[in-house]
């Protein structure tokens, strides 16, 4: 009966709208909108599923808010939710009715639309006394979905709505975040886009006269950012999220003074005394974050180089240009040991610009030698015979070997390499799982207390699945097993690992070898097992790796990054745009109108994704794209004046493809596929 009443509301409303459209008499619809948007209580009552339900906020109840929040957080991890859980999860609003009313609104006569806005103004201007009620929260929840706020003429009203929503107490924000996560993607995404547009147009208005002077509405952007943070929280509460995290990026911010934003944040942090977009890093694009990190790195490089120069002069020594760089001199035959020795000796120079020299070889490092050093070193370190990392074929990624050793300095070297790559804008062909980057930001700033654990983060079966999918599947089956776990599996809280041919046992908890795994404790067993594999068993290896990375990249700018963004900075983006590569390609010996080049692009643009990735890997050493896009590759096609029987050749250190002048498209395609499909390692020449 209750559900039919809810459904009837939508039916009768749509019926009234259709009658109004055909007859031209909008009085019934007008009266509905006039009454509904007249006040917060009326708005909430109209759209509530159960009109008799009335809740106060947890502040009204006299209950300890922090305690209630803790209970809610616990409930969110419990399958058997109680009424309290439903209260926070369900707004009690008839979403279909809200959608129907808003979908119809923009197609109604102007006087109806003006009536709605007038009602909202009156509600927002109400003199509030005491904390907001649950019905007030419902009203804010409904009003924020109003599509009228897409129009800049409503921005003054929208700004006041955002200000009031932003100023709600934390417990009320908690409710709103959980309600927003229940929206469909179709309804959620426009809310985010509306707020991003509001911020962009306040920053760069097409018609400045439309808005009050910035001095009188400086609170507009902070309020919008805080509400956007609520939506970002809601999005992160859902797995998978409603929209990709990249949909929160505001590309307009790429055109403001990012370093001023960064320095303001450095000085004032997350305090409300000074606003900075860095307080809300989810709106800053990865391209903008890279600019912040690069400029912060450059400033650190300049500062350290300047100090070196001052020290030389103060000791009355002649300055040498080499002192301004991190100069690496290595032998190809002793690449790893020489690199480790050089980086250890020159630890104070890690934040200087990197230059590499191969002993016994002539030539200046204009970027090619540096990239070759990275490629050769990474290839050698990650080779299975080297024993530092294990390659998992099922997940196509490397993970840290849990073998114990006396010295973990080579893991520190890998961390330094990754840090230097980010610092010097080099894209590495490394395949670590996302969990690695989550650990790398745990914490994002190196703790001052050396005894504080680093690289430890909460891990789940999802994290394990990204590395060892079969094992993760087996543990998931254990959790869902309906029989008697203790009798059928006969397992204890003990795990076994092979190390150099010897099987070693480890207790997951004290006395674990004597504690059977049962239906009651299997969740604890699975969690401890995953924590052992991804945290405890590799702690020393990962800690060395963590300290190596942060010895180069130590910066507050890391606090702006998501783990996924660190991965993109290190390895590049997997999203390929071959048309963009075509537009930015340079030519040597060829013109873009030459027949061979036209054949080449016809073939490449027609390749399936796997062959396009192979081509990119063959020519650049990685099948990923730098943060700045294909243009940042500086890809070049050179004419190779050799026989057309020869295969194409790549100089990965310079992102260069040497292409013979093939006479037919068929011949070019055949030779290119053979070349890119059979190159060994990094295709270095």
XYZ file of C-alpha atoms in Angstrom:
685
model
C 0.000 0.000 0.000
C 2.822 2.397 0.958
C 4.751 1.743 -2.270
C 1.638 2.282 -4.377
C 1.070 5.687 -2.732
C 4.673 6.665 -3.547
C 4.288 5.498 -7.153
C 0.927 7.287 -7.451
C 2.576 10.605 -6.556
C 4.758 10.364 -9.657
C 1.890 9.152 -11.810
C -0.509 11.937 -10.824
C 2.179 14.597 -11.141
C 3.138 13.489 -14.659
C -0.528 13.300 -15.566
C -1.055 16.904 -14.384
C 1.951 18.079 -16.429
C 0.693 16.346 -19.589
C -2.768 17.875 -19.124
C -1.194 21.314 -18.689
C 0.867 20.915 -21.850
C -2.156 19.944 -23.943
C -4.597 22.466 -22.453
C -2.246 25.342 -21.742
C -3.710 25.620 -18.230
C -0.774 25.322 -15.807
C -2.621 26.359 -12.627
C -2.555 22.912 -10.960
C 1.150 22.487 -11.726
C 1.848 26.070 -10.651
C 0.113 25.490 -7.319
C 2.111 22.305 -6.777
C 5.470 24.020 -7.308
C 4.367 27.070 -5.280
C 3.398 24.937 -2.282
C 6.248 22.423 -2.516
C 9.104 24.956 -2.669
C 7.513 27.373 -0.207
C 9.554 26.139 2.776
C 11.976 23.460 3.917
C 9.316 21.515 5.910
C 6.956 21.563 2.913
C 9.721 20.454 0.544
C 10.710 17.574 2.775
C 7.113 16.514 3.419
C 6.283 16.461 -0.295
C 9.115 14.148 -1.277
C 9.314 11.925 1.799
C 8.409 8.301 1.261
C 6.727 8.215 4.671
C 5.191 11.590 5.543
C 4.833 10.587 9.215
C 8.566 9.931 9.643
C 10.351 12.782 11.359
C 13.912 12.655 12.632
C 16.027 15.175 14.417
C 19.775 15.424 13.921
C 21.957 13.538 16.347
C 22.728 16.857 17.969
C 19.028 17.276 18.847
C 18.925 13.922 20.574
C 21.506 14.810 23.203
C 23.585 11.815 22.138
C 27.379 12.021 21.853
C 27.879 12.748 18.142
C 31.382 11.257 17.943
C 30.146 8.058 19.532
C 27.252 7.827 17.066
C 29.609 8.429 14.147
C 31.847 5.629 15.394
C 28.807 3.338 15.599
C 27.795 4.346 12.062
C 31.288 3.651 10.761
C 31.168 0.202 12.348
C 27.720 -0.423 10.914
C 28.951 0.383 7.414
C 31.176 -2.679 7.597
C 28.349 -4.917 8.810
C 26.068 -6.831 6.476
C 23.193 -7.056 8.960
C 22.267 -3.399 9.236
C 19.896 -2.157 11.901
C 17.425 0.715 11.843
C 20.241 3.109 12.767
C 22.127 2.020 9.686
C 19.065 2.584 7.504
C 18.633 6.072 8.951
C 22.051 7.185 7.729
C 21.978 5.204 4.495
C 18.467 6.130 3.378
C 17.358 9.762 3.146
C 13.723 8.673 3.167
C 13.221 10.713 -0.006
C 11.285 9.410 -3.003
C 14.053 9.803 -5.588
C 11.826 8.987 -8.571
C 9.400 11.725 -7.586
C 12.226 14.263 -7.142
C 13.578 13.338 -10.582
C 10.145 13.645 -12.195
C 9.549 17.085 -10.655
C 12.965 18.408 -11.717
C 12.821 16.833 -15.189
C 9.526 18.646 -15.805
C 10.565 21.964 -14.226
C 12.756 23.306 -17.032
C 9.917 22.774 -19.536
C 7.334 24.705 -17.539
C 6.406 28.385 -18.137
C 8.799 31.009 -16.774
C 6.430 32.124 -14.000
C 6.553 28.616 -12.485
C 10.348 28.535 -12.645
C 10.528 31.993 -11.030
C 8.103 30.863 -8.312
C 10.407 27.935 -7.437
C 13.440 30.232 -7.184
C 11.483 32.721 -5.095
C 10.461 29.955 -2.686
C 14.092 28.807 -2.392
C 15.222 32.381 -1.648
C 12.624 32.726 1.113
C 13.687 29.392 2.629
C 17.376 30.310 2.577
C 16.652 33.699 4.153
C 14.775 32.122 7.060
C 16.138 33.064 10.469
C 17.507 29.761 11.793
C 17.487 28.996 15.498
C 19.222 25.905 16.817
C 20.647 22.989 14.831
C 19.148 21.737 11.575
C 16.567 18.975 11.713
C 16.616 15.867 9.573
C 13.903 17.431 7.415
C 16.164 20.447 6.844
C 18.901 18.103 5.636
C 16.438 16.487 3.276
C 15.583 19.924 1.908
C 19.254 20.736 1.246
C 19.670 17.307 -0.359
C 16.720 17.977 -2.689
C 17.619 21.588 -3.528
C 21.204 20.746 -4.508
C 19.745 18.585 -7.288
C 17.823 21.496 -8.831
C 18.838 21.777 -12.526
C 17.942 25.485 -12.540
C 21.341 26.107 -10.971
C 23.004 25.284 -14.291
C 22.026 28.790 -15.387
C 24.421 31.581 -14.373
C 21.449 33.858 -13.643
C 20.693 31.675 -10.590
C 24.273 31.648 -9.266
C 23.651 34.141 -6.463
C 20.889 31.881 -5.068
C 23.001 28.783 -5.697
C 25.948 30.337 -3.867
C 23.827 30.955 -0.742
C 22.541 27.369 -0.881
C 26.130 26.120 -1.117
C 27.206 28.375 1.751
C 24.515 27.036 4.069
C 25.259 23.424 3.066
C 28.991 23.929 3.574
C 28.444 25.427 7.044
C 26.458 22.436 8.364
C 28.024 20.524 11.231
C 30.202 17.494 10.488
C 27.556 14.974 11.561
C 25.070 16.471 9.063
C 27.689 16.297 6.304
C 28.072 12.642 7.258
C 24.387 12.048 6.495
C 24.473 13.992 3.214
C 27.518 12.097 1.939
C 25.777 8.762 2.539
C 22.602 9.995 0.862
C 24.442 11.305 -2.200
C 26.163 7.968 -2.712
C 22.696 6.421 -3.248
C 22.056 8.544 -6.350
C 22.376 6.954 -9.770
C 25.349 7.905 -11.907
C 22.965 9.740 -14.232
C 21.863 12.026 -11.358
C 25.178 12.203 -9.504
C 27.435 13.295 -12.347
C 25.478 16.497 -13.196
C 25.823 17.629 -9.548
C 29.613 17.407 -9.854
C 29.669 19.075 -13.281
C 27.429 21.905 -12.019
C 29.760 22.672 -9.120
C 32.863 22.515 -11.326
C 31.225 24.903 -13.806
C 30.224 27.241 -10.972
C 33.849 27.407 -9.781
C 35.203 27.871 -13.319
C 32.813 30.689 -14.197
C 33.473 32.461 -10.905
C 37.200 32.299 -11.659
C 36.870 33.297 -15.322
C 33.391 34.783 -15.922
C 32.309 35.158 -19.540
C 30.274 38.207 -18.462
C 31.800 39.675 -15.282
C 28.856 42.021 -14.846
C 26.610 38.997 -14.174
C 28.205 38.401 -10.773
C 28.891 40.552 -7.703
C 32.492 41.834 -7.372
C 34.878 39.104 -6.212
C 35.616 41.139 -3.069
C 31.982 40.744 -1.991
C 31.645 37.069 -2.746
C 35.037 35.607 -1.849
C 33.164 32.812 -0.061
C 31.596 31.455 -3.262
C 34.465 29.186 -4.320
C 35.337 27.896 -0.808
C 31.666 26.979 -0.249
C 31.384 25.219 -3.620
C 34.650 23.354 -2.983
C 33.425 22.115 0.392
C 30.165 20.802 -1.097
C 32.182 19.222 -3.894
C 34.224 17.513 -1.165
C 30.975 15.984 0.152
C 30.278 14.536 -3.286
C 33.851 13.276 -3.547
C 33.441 11.540 -0.172
C 30.160 10.023 -1.361
C 31.835 8.801 -4.542
C 34.642 7.153 -2.565
C 32.134 5.351 -0.320
C 30.899 3.300 -3.272
C 32.849 0.428 -4.849
C 33.145 0.815 -7.749
C 32.707 4.601 -7.503
C 29.758 6.280 -9.203
C 32.105 8.219 -11.497
C 35.889 8.059 -12.125
C 37.976 10.216 -9.777
C 39.167 12.102 -12.867
C 35.623 13.484 -13.348
C 36.285 15.709 -10.317
C 39.232 17.376 -12.071
C 38.671 21.036 -12.926
C 40.835 21.781 -15.981
C 40.244 25.517 -15.473
C 42.653 25.330 -12.547
C 45.441 24.456 -15.009
C 45.364 28.167 -15.964
C 45.677 29.774 -12.526
C 48.832 30.464 -10.514
C 49.250 26.972 -9.096
C 52.415 27.751 -7.177
C 50.662 30.589 -5.351
C 47.936 28.111 -4.393
C 50.604 25.651 -3.265
C 52.552 28.197 -1.219
C 49.345 29.458 0.422
C 48.528 25.898 1.407
C 52.091 25.368 2.635
C 51.764 28.439 4.859
C 48.215 28.035 6.153
C 47.486 24.321 5.725
C 43.814 23.324 5.844
C 42.811 26.181 8.156
C 39.823 28.298 7.160
C 41.794 31.554 7.418
C 43.072 31.285 3.828
C 41.534 29.270 1.011
C 43.642 27.239 -1.408
C 42.563 24.677 -3.976
C 45.318 22.469 -2.546
C 42.973 21.945 0.423
C 40.783 20.060 -2.077
C 43.385 18.222 -4.210
C 40.777 15.999 -5.882
C 39.799 18.959 -8.128
C 43.386 19.503 -9.333
C 44.201 17.517 -12.471
C 47.207 15.214 -12.639
C 48.720 17.572 -15.261
C 48.414 20.493 -12.829
C 49.803 18.412 -9.964
C 52.756 17.458 -12.132
C 53.434 21.168 -12.734
C 53.353 21.803 -8.968
C 55.702 18.876 -8.293
C 58.059 19.860 -11.128
C 58.274 23.490 -10.046
C 58.677 22.496 -6.422
C 61.428 20.127 -7.575
C 63.064 22.844 -9.679
C 63.047 25.242 -6.741
C 64.649 22.571 -4.552
C 67.218 21.844 -7.310
C 68.063 25.534 -7.683
C 68.287 25.999 -3.926
C 70.667 23.055 -3.496
C 72.777 24.028 -6.524
C 72.999 27.607 -5.251
C 74.114 26.374 -1.828
C 76.827 24.234 -3.490
C 78.023 27.297 -5.397
C 78.098 29.442 -2.245
C 80.047 26.752 -0.389
C 82.644 26.611 -3.176
C 83.047 30.374 -3.281
C 83.265 30.658 0.506
C 86.140 28.149 0.441
C 87.750 30.202 -2.363
C 87.488 27.317 -4.770
C 86.802 27.744 -8.466
C 83.147 26.940 -9.274
C 82.619 23.995 -11.603
C 79.447 23.623 -13.678
C 79.349 19.923 -12.799
C 78.538 20.839 -9.216
C 75.099 21.956 -10.375
C 74.146 18.409 -11.424
C 73.795 14.906 -10.045
C 76.542 13.389 -12.199
C 76.397 9.624 -12.543
C 79.465 7.855 -13.957
C 78.812 4.155 -14.456
C 80.267 1.185 -16.290
C 77.888 -0.818 -18.426
C 79.478 -4.030 -17.125
C 78.845 -3.065 -13.479
C 75.654 -1.081 -13.921
C 73.818 -1.904 -10.678
C 76.801 -1.798 -8.312
C 78.220 1.392 -9.855
C 74.809 3.093 -9.744
C 74.328 2.075 -6.113
C 77.793 3.348 -5.169
C 77.316 6.646 -7.007
C 73.890 7.321 -5.488
C 75.137 6.426 -2.011
C 78.158 8.726 -2.314
C 76.126 11.564 -3.809
C 73.094 11.343 -1.541
C 73.248 15.112 -0.943
C 72.952 15.739 -4.709
C 69.821 13.665 -5.409
C 67.671 16.771 -5.895
C 69.963 18.193 -8.571
C 69.391 17.728 -12.291
C 70.474 14.229 -13.353
C 73.239 13.672 -15.927
C 74.651 10.265 -16.844
C 78.012 9.291 -18.357
C 78.948 5.765 -19.393
C 82.635 5.241 -18.615
C 84.781 4.953 -21.755
C 82.116 6.416 -24.034
C 82.158 9.882 -25.560
C 79.076 12.051 -25.753
C 77.102 14.628 -23.800
C 73.928 13.629 -21.986
C 71.159 15.590 -23.684
C 68.525 13.294 -22.168
C 69.179 10.171 -24.209
C 71.885 8.723 -21.950
C 69.782 9.398 -18.855
C 66.847 7.523 -20.324
C 69.100 4.668 -21.460
C 70.534 4.397 -17.936
C 67.017 4.111 -16.499
C 65.946 1.538 -19.087
C 69.017 -0.678 -18.705
C 69.010 -0.492 -14.918
C 65.301 -1.262 -14.581
C 65.612 -4.164 -17.031
C 68.487 -5.679 -15.040
C 66.999 -5.176 -11.562
C 63.610 -6.606 -12.499
C 65.028 -9.655 -14.275
C 63.773 -12.824 -12.518
C 67.339 -14.105 -12.080
C 68.179 -11.055 -9.990
C 65.761 -12.242 -7.300
C 64.578 -8.851 -5.979
C 61.121 -9.019 -7.492
C 58.758 -11.816 -8.456
C 56.829 -11.511 -11.698
C 53.230 -12.745 -11.464
C 52.057 -13.853 -14.905
C 48.376 -13.914 -13.928
C 48.378 -10.211 -13.054
C 51.252 -9.040 -15.319
C 52.970 -7.257 -12.439
C 56.021 -7.446 -10.191
C 55.953 -7.785 -6.435
C 58.646 -7.650 -3.770
C 60.455 -10.885 -3.005
C 59.966 -11.885 0.635
C 63.377 -13.580 0.807
C 65.370 -12.357 3.783
C 68.786 -10.860 3.131
C 71.518 -8.970 4.977
C 71.360 -5.803 2.909
C 68.282 -4.125 1.446
C 70.196 -1.273 -0.205
C 69.219 -2.390 -3.704
C 65.538 -1.960 -2.815
C 66.452 1.566 -1.731
C 68.096 2.002 -5.141
C 64.828 1.098 -6.906
C 62.998 3.637 -4.741
C 65.590 6.279 -5.623
C 65.227 5.406 -9.321
C 61.467 5.913 -9.149
C 61.961 9.191 -7.296
C 64.537 10.400 -9.822
C 62.183 9.475 -12.661
C 59.394 11.621 -11.196
C 61.870 14.382 -10.342
C 63.381 14.393 -13.854
C 60.136 13.710 -15.788
C 61.172 10.256 -17.043
C 58.475 7.634 -17.659
C 59.518 4.179 -16.439
C 58.398 0.818 -17.758
C 57.624 -0.630 -14.315
C 54.663 -2.876 -13.541
C 53.797 -2.576 -9.867
C 50.211 -3.206 -8.674
C 48.133 -0.223 -7.406
C 48.674 -1.468 -3.833
C 52.369 -0.518 -4.140
C 51.533 3.161 -4.656
C 49.060 3.094 -1.779
C 51.868 1.818 0.450
C 54.266 4.414 -0.969
C 51.952 7.148 0.357
C 51.643 5.558 3.798
C 52.442 8.110 5.041
C 52.998 10.692 2.238
C 55.490 12.597 4.412
C 58.409 10.690 5.971
C 57.878 10.597 9.770
C 60.506 12.326 11.887
C 60.517 9.417 14.339
C 62.638 6.643 12.793
C 60.694 4.042 14.799
C 57.402 4.898 13.101
C 56.430 2.131 10.644
C 56.320 3.154 6.975
C 54.758 1.534 3.937
C 52.025 -0.130 5.988
C 48.464 0.338 4.769
C 45.117 -1.397 5.151
C 44.809 -4.151 2.558
C 41.892 -6.238 1.310
C 41.220 -9.181 -0.988
C 40.865 -6.624 -3.802
C 44.499 -5.582 -3.256
C 45.647 -9.204 -3.202
C 43.630 -9.936 -6.354
C 45.688 -7.340 -8.245
C 48.825 -9.387 -7.524
C 47.820 -12.998 -6.844
C 44.305 -13.430 -8.295
C 44.169 -17.209 -7.762
C 45.050 -16.951 -4.082
C 42.608 -14.070 -3.614
C 39.881 -16.172 -5.244
C 40.688 -19.082 -2.926
C 40.458 -16.881 0.167
C 37.150 -15.426 -1.056
C 35.808 -18.965 -1.445
C 36.926 -19.743 2.109
C 34.924 -16.748 3.358
C 31.782 -17.853 1.535
C 32.157 -21.595 2.246
C 28.924 -22.967 3.704
C 30.317 -26.174 5.200
C 32.400 -26.746 8.330
C 35.640 -24.799 7.729
C 37.584 -26.366 10.610
C 36.832 -29.965 9.617
C 37.011 -29.532 5.836
C 40.045 -27.243 5.495
C 42.013 -28.307 8.565
C 44.014 -25.031 8.584
C 45.585 -23.040 11.386
C 46.710 -19.437 11.769
C 50.036 -20.393 10.243
C 51.366 -19.910 6.702
C 54.286 -21.432 4.832
C 56.730 -19.869 2.384
C 59.579 -21.321 0.362
C 62.887 -19.469 0.742
C 65.878 -20.722 -1.239
C 64.416 -24.212 -1.408
C 63.553 -24.373 2.299
C 59.934 -24.293 3.528
C 59.542 -21.884 6.442
C 56.474 -21.414 8.644
C 55.151 -18.160 10.102
C 52.429 -17.671 12.692
C 49.854 -15.057 11.743
C 49.274 -14.374 15.459
C 50.891 -15.614 18.688
C 50.367 -19.364 18.975
C 48.837 -19.370 15.498
C 50.022 -22.905 14.730
C 47.697 -24.166 17.475
C 44.651 -22.030 16.549
C 42.342 -23.735 14.031
C 40.573 -21.687 11.338
C 36.819 -21.925 11.928
C 33.632 -20.465 10.509
C 33.740 -17.909 13.313
C 37.345 -16.683 12.910
C 37.924 -17.120 9.152
C 37.524 -13.379 8.456
C 40.326 -12.660 10.912
C 42.455 -15.394 9.302
C 41.990 -13.985 5.778
C 42.744 -10.434 6.916
C 45.898 -11.501 8.799
C 47.029 -13.620 5.835
C 46.662 -10.727 3.368
C 48.362 -8.348 5.800
C 51.240 -10.815 6.147
C 51.693 -11.155 2.371
C 51.407 -7.475 1.456
C 52.807 -5.781 4.563
C 54.668 -7.826 7.162
C 56.578 -10.387 5.060
C 58.124 -7.662 2.883
C 58.389 -4.892 5.474
C 62.174 -4.385 5.339
C 62.251 -4.557 1.540
C 59.451 -2.070 1.143
C 60.717 0.254 3.888
C 64.064 0.543 2.044
C 62.150 1.192 -1.197
C 59.952 3.796 0.572
C 62.912 5.679 2.045
C 64.701 5.606 -1.320
C 61.735 7.155 -3.133
C 61.174 9.815 -0.487
C 64.875 10.693 -0.299
C 64.350 12.239 -3.736
C 60.680 13.201 -3.740
C 60.242 14.381 -0.151
C 57.746 17.179 -0.631
C 54.395 18.282 0.727
C 53.221 18.093 -2.887
C 52.975 14.300 -2.451
C 50.083 14.899 -0.055
C 48.079 16.152 -3.054
C 48.317 12.825 -4.865
C 46.154 9.742 -4.977
C 48.010 6.402 -5.311
C 46.714 6.118 -8.891
C 48.227 9.502 -9.689
C 51.647 8.504 -8.335
C 51.510 5.492 -10.657
C 50.738 7.736 -13.640
C 53.609 10.076 -12.744
C 56.016 7.125 -12.560
C 54.734 4.928 -15.391
C 52.544 7.192 -17.509
C 48.912 6.778 -18.502
C 47.575 3.640 -20.248
C 45.187 5.749 -22.350
C 46.503 5.917 -25.935
C 45.477 8.548 -28.496
C 47.275 7.680 -31.727
C 45.649 10.602 -33.559
C 47.308 12.931 -31.038
C 50.618 11.139 -31.671
C 50.171 11.653 -35.408
C 49.551 15.384 -34.917
C 52.660 15.868 -32.767
C 55.124 13.626 -34.656
C 58.279 15.230 -36.060
C 59.959 14.024 -39.256
C 63.589 13.742 -40.360
C 64.126 12.923 -44.038
C 60.397 12.538 -44.563
C 57.525 14.992 -44.945
C 54.140 14.166 -43.442
C 52.671 14.074 -46.957
C 55.143 11.454 -48.232
C 53.583 8.198 -49.376
C 55.519 6.056 -46.850
C 54.318 8.259 -43.983
C 50.725 8.135 -45.213
C 50.995 4.338 -45.417
C 52.449 4.290 -41.888
C 49.600 6.220 -40.279
C 46.923 4.315 -42.217
C 48.409 1.101 -40.829
C 48.985 2.325 -37.248
C 45.575 3.969 -36.850
C 44.016 0.707 -38.032
C 45.992 -1.403 -35.540
C 44.148 -3.002 -32.614
C 45.100 -1.595 -29.201
C 47.605 -4.370 -28.413
C 49.651 -3.644 -31.548
C 49.501 0.113 -30.905
C 50.917 -0.557 -27.434
C 53.655 -2.749 -28.923
C 54.600 0.047 -31.328
C 54.824 2.542 -28.483
C 56.889 0.135 -26.388
C 59.187 -0.608 -29.351
C 59.903 3.068 -30.017
C 59.878 4.608 -26.526
C 60.606 1.753 -24.101
C 57.126 1.941 -22.544
C 53.585 1.347 -23.747
C 52.311 4.205 -21.605
C 51.922 7.921 -22.229
C 53.469 10.750 -20.177
C 51.159 12.925 -18.077
C 51.360 15.722 -20.659
C 50.006 13.448 -23.384
C 51.457 12.154 -26.655
C 52.995 15.549 -27.468
C 55.381 15.136 -24.519
C 56.930 12.064 -26.162
C 58.619 14.203 -28.857
C 58.126 11.229 -31.169
C 60.181 11.323 -34.358
C 60.127 9.262 -37.561
C 63.438 9.316 -39.455
C 64.148 8.048 -42.949
C 66.380 4.998 -42.924
C 68.197 4.907 -46.279
C 68.571 1.148 -46.293
C 67.069 -1.713 -48.226
C 63.289 -2.017 -47.957
C 63.918 -5.652 -47.021
C 65.078 -4.415 -43.622
C 62.831 -4.114 -40.596
C 62.217 -0.751 -38.870
C 64.724 0.201 -36.145
C 63.996 2.150 -32.941
C 66.174 4.416 -30.794
C 64.185 4.224 -27.568
C 66.427 6.734 -25.815
C 65.220 9.402 -28.227
C 61.695 8.060 -28.964
C 62.760 7.697 -32.579
C 61.583 5.265 -35.271
C 63.858 4.731 -38.271
C 61.657 3.693 -41.186
C 62.924 2.457 -44.598
C 60.992 3.911 -47.596
C 58.684 0.939 -48.125
C 56.955 0.974 -51.523
C 53.587 -0.496 -50.504
C 51.268 -0.369 -47.522
C 51.189 -4.165 -47.366
C 54.990 -4.395 -47.164
C 55.168 -1.649 -44.503
C 52.481 -3.295 -42.372
C 54.151 -6.711 -42.567
C 57.630 -5.406 -41.676
C 56.299 -3.146 -38.903
C 54.328 -5.946 -37.216
C 57.348 -8.276 -37.345
C 59.577 -5.537 -35.913
C 57.373 -4.511 -33.010
C 56.296 -8.064 -32.145
C 59.769 -9.576 -31.924
C 61.815 -6.878 -30.226
C 63.546 -8.148 -27.091
C 63.588 -6.248 -23.802
C 63.271 -2.559 -24.387
C 64.159 -2.576 -28.083
C 67.348 -0.676 -27.332
C 69.876 -0.122 -30.056
